[in-house]
mmCIF file of C-alpha atoms in Angstrom:
data_model
loop_
_atom_site.group_PDB
_atom_site.id
_atom_site.type_symbol
_atom_site.label_atom_id
_atom_site.label_comp_id
_atom_site.label_asym_id
_atom_site.label_seq_id
_atom_site.Cartn_x
_atom_site.Cartn_y
_atom_site.Cartn_z
ATOM 1 C CA UNK Q 1 0.000 0.000 0.000
ATOM 2 C CA UNK Q 2 1.241 3.464 -0.811
ATOM 3 C CA UNK Q 3 1.338 6.311 1.639
ATOM 4 C CA UNK Q 4 -0.752 9.407 1.081
ATOM 5 C CA UNK Q 5 1.072 11.899 -1.113
ATOM 6 C CA UNK Q 6 2.774 14.800 0.658
ATOM 7 C CA UNK Q 7 4.081 17.445 -1.736
ATOM 8 C CA UNK Q 8 7.386 18.089 0.009
ATOM 9 C CA UNK Q 9 9.000 18.855 -3.341
ATOM 10 C CA UNK Q 10 7.111 22.148 -3.449
ATOM 11 C CA UNK Q 11 9.274 23.388 -0.595
ATOM 12 C CA UNK Q 12 12.532 22.812 -2.478
ATOM 13 C CA UNK Q 13 11.496 24.149 -5.861
ATOM 14 C CA UNK Q 14 11.685 20.999 -7.938
ATOM 15 C CA UNK Q 15 8.399 21.298 -9.776
ATOM 16 C CA UNK Q 16 9.923 22.477 -13.083
ATOM 17 C CA UNK Q 17 12.275 19.518 -13.179
ATOM 18 C CA UNK Q 18 9.474 17.078 -12.391
ATOM 19 C CA UNK Q 19 6.791 18.462 -14.702
ATOM 20 C CA UNK Q 20 7.500 15.795 -17.299
ATOM 21 C CA UNK Q 21 7.023 13.134 -14.630
ATOM 22 C CA UNK Q 22 3.537 14.222 -13.644
ATOM 23 C CA UNK Q 23 4.127 17.512 -11.863
ATOM 24 C CA UNK Q 24 3.358 17.487 -8.166
ATOM 25 C CA UNK Q 25 4.223 13.873 -7.332
ATOM 26 C CA UNK Q 26 5.304 12.420 -3.995
ATOM 27 C CA UNK Q 27 8.321 10.202 -4.637
ATOM 28 C CA UNK Q 28 8.773 9.537 -0.904
ATOM 29 C CA UNK Q 29 6.003 6.926 -1.218
ATOM 30 C CA UNK Q 30 8.552 4.863 -3.161
ATOM 31 C CA UNK Q 31 11.293 4.884 -0.495
ATOM 32 C CA UNK Q 32 11.819 1.285 0.590
ATOM 33 C CA UNK Q 33 14.787 1.984 2.872
ATOM 34 C CA UNK Q 34 15.848 5.170 4.654
ATOM 35 C CA UNK Q 35 18.717 5.673 7.096
ATOM 36 C CA UNK Q 36 17.826 9.025 8.609
ATOM 37 C CA UNK Q 37 20.358 9.435 11.425
ATOM 38 C CA UNK Q 38 23.562 8.010 12.866
ATOM 39 C CA UNK Q 39 24.725 8.309 16.483
ATOM 40 C CA UNK Q 40 28.346 7.668 17.428
ATOM 41 C CA UNK Q 41 30.362 7.326 20.615
ATOM 42 C CA UNK Q 42 34.029 6.434 20.932
ATOM 43 C CA UNK Q 43 36.118 5.460 23.950
ATOM 44 C CA UNK Q 44 39.604 3.978 24.301
ATOM 45 C CA UNK Q 45 37.942 0.559 24.469
ATOM 46 C CA UNK Q 46 35.395 0.595 21.642
ATOM 47 C CA UNK Q 47 33.361 2.569 19.111
ATOM 48 C CA UNK Q 48 29.568 2.355 19.109
ATOM 49 C CA UNK Q 49 27.367 3.354 16.178
ATOM 50 C CA UNK Q 50 23.573 3.550 16.376
ATOM 51 C CA UNK Q 51 21.753 3.854 13.040
ATOM 52 C CA UNK Q 52 18.093 4.842 12.610
ATOM 53 C CA UNK Q 53 16.606 2.848 9.742
ATOM 54 C CA UNK Q 54 13.151 2.546 8.189
ATOM 55 C CA UNK Q 55 13.100 -0.556 5.980
ATOM 56 C CA UNK Q 56 10.526 -2.464 3.991
ATOM 57 C CA UNK Q 57 9.686 -6.077 4.761
ATOM 58 C CA UNK Q 58 10.392 -8.270 2.930
ATOM 59 C CA UNK Q 59 13.449 -6.386 1.711
ATOM 60 C CA UNK Q 60 14.403 -6.760 -1.941
ATOM 61 C CA UNK Q 61 15.830 -4.934 -4.946
ATOM 62 C CA UNK Q 62 12.709 -5.366 -7.035
ATOM 63 C CA UNK Q 63 11.669 -1.779 -7.764
ATOM 64 C CA UNK Q 64 8.578 -2.092 -5.570
ATOM 65 C CA UNK Q 65 8.359 -0.323 -2.209
ATOM 66 C CA UNK Q 66 6.538 -2.231 0.544
ATOM 67 C CA UNK Q 67 5.414 -0.975 3.984
ATOM 68 C CA UNK Q 68 8.339 -0.138 6.259
ATOM 69 C CA UNK Q 69 9.093 -0.603 9.939
ATOM 70 C CA UNK Q 70 11.498 1.399 12.131
ATOM 71 C CA UNK Q 71 14.558 -0.230 13.665
ATOM 72 C CA UNK Q 72 17.788 0.824 15.301
ATOM 73 C CA UNK Q 73 20.948 -0.997 14.284
ATOM 74 C CA UNK Q 74 23.735 -1.020 16.883
ATOM 75 C CA UNK Q 75 27.330 -1.760 15.927
ATOM 76 C CA UNK Q 76 30.222 -2.096 18.376
ATOM 77 C CA UNK Q 77 33.871 -2.306 17.282
ATOM 78 C CA UNK Q 78 36.358 -3.018 20.114
ATOM 79 C CA UNK Q 79 39.741 -1.299 19.988
ATOM 80 C CA UNK Q 80 41.100 -4.670 21.061
ATOM 81 C CA UNK Q 81 39.376 -7.934 21.880
ATOM 82 C CA UNK Q 82 38.128 -7.660 25.454
ATOM 83 C CA UNK Q 83 35.492 -10.384 25.370
ATOM 84 C CA UNK Q 84 33.637 -12.825 23.125
ATOM 85 C CA UNK Q 85 30.298 -11.491 24.365
ATOM 86 C CA UNK Q 86 28.955 -7.955 24.590
ATOM 87 C CA UNK Q 87 25.580 -6.715 25.768
ATOM 88 C CA UNK Q 88 24.233 -3.291 24.849
ATOM 89 C CA UNK Q 89 21.332 -1.264 26.242
ATOM 90 C CA UNK Q 90 19.906 1.960 24.838
ATOM 91 C CA UNK Q 91 17.862 4.361 26.934
ATOM 92 C CA UNK Q 92 15.350 5.727 24.425
ATOM 93 C CA UNK Q 93 13.790 8.132 26.904
ATOM 94 C CA UNK Q 94 10.477 6.288 26.796
ATOM 95 C CA UNK Q 95 12.029 2.937 27.602
ATOM 96 C CA UNK Q 96 15.109 0.771 27.236
ATOM 97 C CA UNK Q 97 15.998 -1.700 24.499
ATOM 98 C CA UNK Q 98 18.961 -3.958 23.916
ATOM 99 C CA UNK Q 99 20.403 -7.384 24.457
ATOM 100 C CA UNK Q 100 23.320 -9.619 23.595
ATOM 101 C CA UNK Q 101 25.163 -8.672 20.422
ATOM 102 C CA UNK Q 102 26.214 -11.078 17.669
ATOM 103 C CA UNK Q 103 29.632 -11.032 16.018
ATOM 104 C CA UNK Q 104 29.695 -10.337 12.267
ATOM 105 C CA UNK Q 105 32.777 -11.620 10.466
ATOM 106 C CA UNK Q 106 32.070 -9.540 7.363
ATOM 107 C CA UNK Q 107 32.194 -6.283 9.347
ATOM 108 C CA UNK Q 108 34.447 -7.330 12.249
ATOM 109 C CA UNK Q 109 31.914 -5.886 14.686
ATOM 110 C CA UNK Q 110 29.292 -6.888 17.236
ATOM 111 C CA UNK Q 111 25.745 -6.171 16.094
ATOM 112 C CA UNK Q 112 22.178 -5.927 17.354
ATOM 113 C CA UNK Q 113 18.991 -4.613 15.756
ATOM 114 C CA UNK Q 114 15.767 -3.749 17.570
ATOM 115 C CA UNK Q 115 12.350 -2.522 16.455
ATOM 116 C CA UNK Q 116 11.348 0.874 17.861
ATOM 117 C CA UNK Q 117 8.296 3.115 17.928
ATOM 118 C CA UNK Q 118 10.377 6.303 17.636
ATOM 119 C CA UNK Q 119 13.990 7.250 16.933
ATOM 120 C CA UNK Q 120 16.210 9.117 19.416
ATOM 121 C CA UNK Q 121 16.891 12.802 18.866
ATOM 122 C CA UNK Q 122 20.388 14.384 19.025
ATOM 123 C CA UNK Q 123 21.765 12.019 21.698
ATOM 124 C CA UNK Q 124 21.097 8.560 23.097
ATOM 125 C CA UNK Q 125 22.430 6.936 26.272
ATOM 126 C CA UNK Q 126 24.237 3.636 25.692
ATOM 127 C CA UNK Q 127 25.364 1.066 28.255
ATOM 128 C CA UNK Q 128 27.880 -1.559 27.114
ATOM 129 C CA UNK Q 129 28.588 -4.604 29.294
ATOM 130 C CA UNK Q 130 31.068 -7.480 28.992
ATOM 131 C CA UNK Q 131 32.217 -9.878 31.693
ATOM 132 C CA UNK Q 132 32.204 -7.927 34.939
ATOM 133 C CA UNK Q 133 32.693 -4.603 33.155
ATOM 134 C CA UNK Q 134 30.123 -1.952 32.286
ATOM 135 C CA UNK Q 135 30.436 1.415 30.563
ATOM 136 C CA UNK Q 136 27.772 4.128 30.254
ATOM 137 C CA UNK Q 137 28.326 6.561 27.382
ATOM 138 C CA UNK Q 138 26.372 9.064 25.302
ATOM 139 C CA UNK Q 139 26.205 8.652 21.524
ATOM 140 C CA UNK Q 140 25.709 11.880 19.578
ATOM 141 C CA UNK Q 141 24.098 12.411 16.189
ATOM 142 C CA UNK Q 142 26.524 13.073 13.327
ATOM 143 C CA UNK Q 143 24.011 15.476 11.755
ATOM 144 C CA UNK Q 144 24.323 19.236 12.037
ATOM 145 C CA UNK Q 145 22.015 22.145 11.236
ATOM 146 C CA UNK Q 146 23.037 22.002 7.562
ATOM 147 C CA UNK Q 147 22.500 18.280 7.025
ATOM 148 C CA UNK Q 148 19.739 17.578 4.516
ATOM 149 C CA UNK Q 149 16.809 15.403 5.484
ATOM 150 C CA UNK Q 150 16.192 12.092 3.729
ATOM 151 C CA UNK Q 151 13.373 13.747 1.785
ATOM 152 C CA UNK Q 152 15.509 16.675 0.659
ATOM 153 C CA UNK Q 153 18.377 14.388 -0.349
ATOM 154 C CA UNK Q 154 15.960 12.353 -2.452
ATOM 155 C CA UNK Q 155 14.660 15.564 -4.031
ATOM 156 C CA UNK Q 156 18.204 16.539 -5.041
ATOM 157 C CA UNK Q 157 18.800 13.105 -6.576
ATOM 158 C CA UNK Q 158 15.528 13.287 -8.508
ATOM 159 C CA UNK Q 159 16.393 16.715 -9.826
ATOM 160 C CA UNK Q 160 19.833 15.519 -10.948
ATOM 161 C CA UNK Q 161 18.394 12.412 -12.613
ATOM 162 C CA UNK Q 162 15.130 13.855 -13.970
ATOM 163 C CA UNK Q 163 15.528 12.148 -17.368
ATOM 164 C CA UNK Q 164 16.068 8.769 -15.707
ATOM 165 C CA UNK Q 165 13.066 9.326 -13.453
ATOM 166 C CA UNK Q 166 10.931 10.252 -16.466
ATOM 167 C CA UNK Q 167 11.917 7.018 -18.245
ATOM 168 C CA UNK Q 168 10.860 5.066 -15.146
ATOM 169 C CA UNK Q 169 7.442 6.747 -15.055
ATOM 170 C CA UNK Q 170 4.438 5.198 -16.783
ATOM 171 C CA UNK Q 171 0.795 6.259 -16.685
ATOM 172 C CA UNK Q 172 1.618 9.008 -14.211
ATOM 173 C CA UNK Q 173 3.141 6.544 -11.717
ATOM 174 C CA UNK Q 174 6.806 6.005 -10.861
ATOM 175 C CA UNK Q 175 7.831 2.388 -11.493
ATOM 176 C CA UNK Q 176 10.707 1.912 -9.101
ATOM 177 C CA UNK Q 177 11.946 2.320 -5.547
ATOM 178 C CA UNK Q 178 14.516 4.382 -3.662
ATOM 179 C CA UNK Q 179 17.095 3.635 -0.994
ATOM 180 C CA UNK Q 180 18.275 6.753 0.841
ATOM 181 C CA UNK Q 181 20.980 6.376 3.478
ATOM 182 C CA UNK Q 182 22.900 8.886 5.532
ATOM 183 C CA UNK Q 183 26.559 7.808 5.577
ATOM 184 C CA UNK Q 184 29.431 8.796 7.827
ATOM 185 C CA UNK Q 185 32.998 8.568 6.541
ATOM 186 C CA UNK Q 186 35.441 11.479 6.781
ATOM 187 C CA UNK Q 187 32.264 13.595 6.733
ATOM 188 C CA UNK Q 188 28.568 13.043 6.109
ATOM 189 C CA UNK Q 189 27.244 11.897 2.743
ATOM 190 C CA UNK Q 190 23.990 10.543 1.376
ATOM 191 C CA UNK Q 191 23.672 7.424 -0.718
ATOM 192 C CA UNK Q 192 20.637 7.370 -2.993
ATOM 193 C CA UNK Q 193 19.814 4.190 -4.900
ATOM 194 C CA UNK Q 194 17.282 4.330 -7.744
ATOM 195 C CA UNK Q 195 16.077 0.795 -8.529
ATOM 196 C CA UNK Q 196 13.867 -0.206 -11.455
ATOM 197 C CA UNK Q 197 11.582 -3.252 -11.823
ATOM 198 C CA UNK Q 198 14.384 -5.236 -13.512
ATOM 199 C CA UNK Q 199 16.724 -4.737 -10.554
ATOM 200 C CA UNK Q 200 18.990 -2.236 -12.275
ATOM 201 C CA UNK Q 201 20.323 0.219 -9.697
ATOM 202 C CA UNK Q 202 21.659 3.714 -10.207
ATOM 203 C CA UNK Q 203 23.786 4.560 -7.168
ATOM 204 C CA UNK Q 204 24.452 8.196 -6.312
ATOM 205 C CA UNK Q 205 26.758 9.673 -3.668
ATOM 206 C CA UNK Q 206 25.592 13.115 -2.549
ATOM 207 C CA UNK Q 207 27.093 15.865 -0.452
ATOM 208 C CA UNK Q 208 24.940 15.771 2.689
ATOM 209 C CA UNK Q 209 24.625 19.551 2.920
ATOM 210 C CA UNK Q 210 24.377 20.784 -0.677
ATOM 211 C CA UNK Q 211 22.859 17.726 -2.340
ATOM 212 C CA UNK Q 212 25.508 17.860 -5.079
ATOM 213 C CA UNK Q 213 26.047 14.513 -6.811
ATOM 214 C CA UNK Q 214 29.677 13.513 -6.193
ATOM 215 C CA UNK Q 215 29.651 10.088 -7.872
ATOM 216 C CA UNK Q 216 27.255 7.811 -9.800
ATOM 217 C CA UNK Q 217 27.345 4.182 -10.860
ATOM 218 C CA UNK Q 218 24.983 1.823 -12.705
ATOM 219 C CA UNK Q 219 24.776 -1.811 -11.608
ATOM 220 C CA UNK Q 220 22.488 -4.750 -12.343
ATOM 221 C CA UNK Q 221 21.721 -7.385 -9.740
#
């Protein structure tokens, strides 16, 4: 089921670029995955990252957006191996979530995901436990006052790829899905994936503050 259309694009002046695609059209209804915030905390012993993700279920690169649920993904990377088992707890303000983390060989980290009713704002309290040890830290959002929202980042990608979007539009309806993820490397970026019904993906790397496209790549799954 699609969400009701909300014309956020009006606020960022993209109507001229989208006229060929049906004018005032809400492309956010086609977002199947969105990473809207990242919280980080670092000590001498470990680094903790908390990601706020809205993701469709079942998840697939099929060009069709399904209803999403909100989860937080928690990653812990030890500076050195202190234990084989870590437990993490987040104080969400309205309640606590957490549990035992699982080791991921592919990422060399300890990981836990939990469903939530709401995401934290600006900071979140994190308690990490292993053996007889416990540490209470505060993870802070990597976003600043200039960081674009998921919706604005998508709008910038659509404007930059208006011809592609038009080719993926039929009968006044967009035939594809979007993945929009806030990334943290040396600075903040946005990844925007534009996926068609055949699984072909256009991947864009955007400046998180200006929306400028820094890199693009076409792939087929």
